[in-house]
Amino acid sequence: MPSPGTAGATLLLNATYEPLCVVSSRRAIVLVLAEKAEPVDSAADVVHAERVSLPVPVVVRLTRYVRVPYPASVPLSRRAVFTRDGQVCVYCGGSATSIDHVVPRSRGGTHTWDNVVAACRRCNHTKADRSLAEMGWALPHPPRTPSGAAWRLLGTRTVDPRWRDWLGVPESVSA
Ligand SMILES: [Zn+2]
């Protein structure tokens, strides 16, 4: 079995390369040894398991496709909103430091994906509890609800930089 000290996390991809979830590296090694998954990307460290030695997998892909029911929506968090909007203020393109409700909450605006955007402090203060029409401002595109496994992972946990290629996240997203 894997020796101690290999307790990392491994990104598990479906047979279609779609990100599924994060498993322990130990679990990933078991899957690889059982030929239920194959390594896609590995660390420099080598783990000795059973009679073989293999690099610690960072990303593995299932050999058989599994159908997974996903939750309807991605949890709304500050981190996930910043990720969706590329860490920039949707109004001026400056560095985002806060979350703005497009329709202010005082005017019945909801705390939902389609009403929440990343904003800089200055725009947030300037806009205050006014509507976009009153400000004469416009959004580059309507705020959307992100979907898919990659977003589910991004919204809830720290992302290993070596998973980026598989999650399709921009370089600017901090891990
Ligand atoms: Zn701004």
Short mmCIF file of N, CA, C and O and ligand atoms in Angstrom, two decimals, residues 89 92 120 123, ligand 1:
data_model
loop_
_atom_site.label_atom_id
_atom_site.label_comp_id
_atom_site.label_asym_id
_atom_site.label_seq_id
_atom_site.Cartn_x
_atom_site.Cartn_y
_atom_site.Cartn_z
N CYS A 89 -13.45 44.34 -11.65
CA CYS A 89 -14.71 45.07 -11.49
C CYS A 89 -15.46 45.07 -12.83
O CYS A 89 -14.89 45.43 -13.85
N CYS A 92 -15.72 48.98 -14.21
CA CYS A 92 -14.59 49.80 -14.68
C CYS A 92 -13.38 48.96 -15.09
O CYS A 92 -12.42 49.51 -15.64
N CYS A 120 -15.06 46.93 -7.84
CA CYS A 120 -14.04 47.58 -7.02
C CYS A 120 -14.77 48.41 -5.96
O CYS A 120 -15.96 48.70 -6.07
N CYS A 123 -16.37 51.86 -7.34
CA CYS A 123 -17.64 51.73 -8.07
C CYS A 123 -18.77 51.34 -7.13
O CYS A 123 -19.89 51.86 -7.25
ZN ZN B 1 -14.88 49.66 -10.59
#
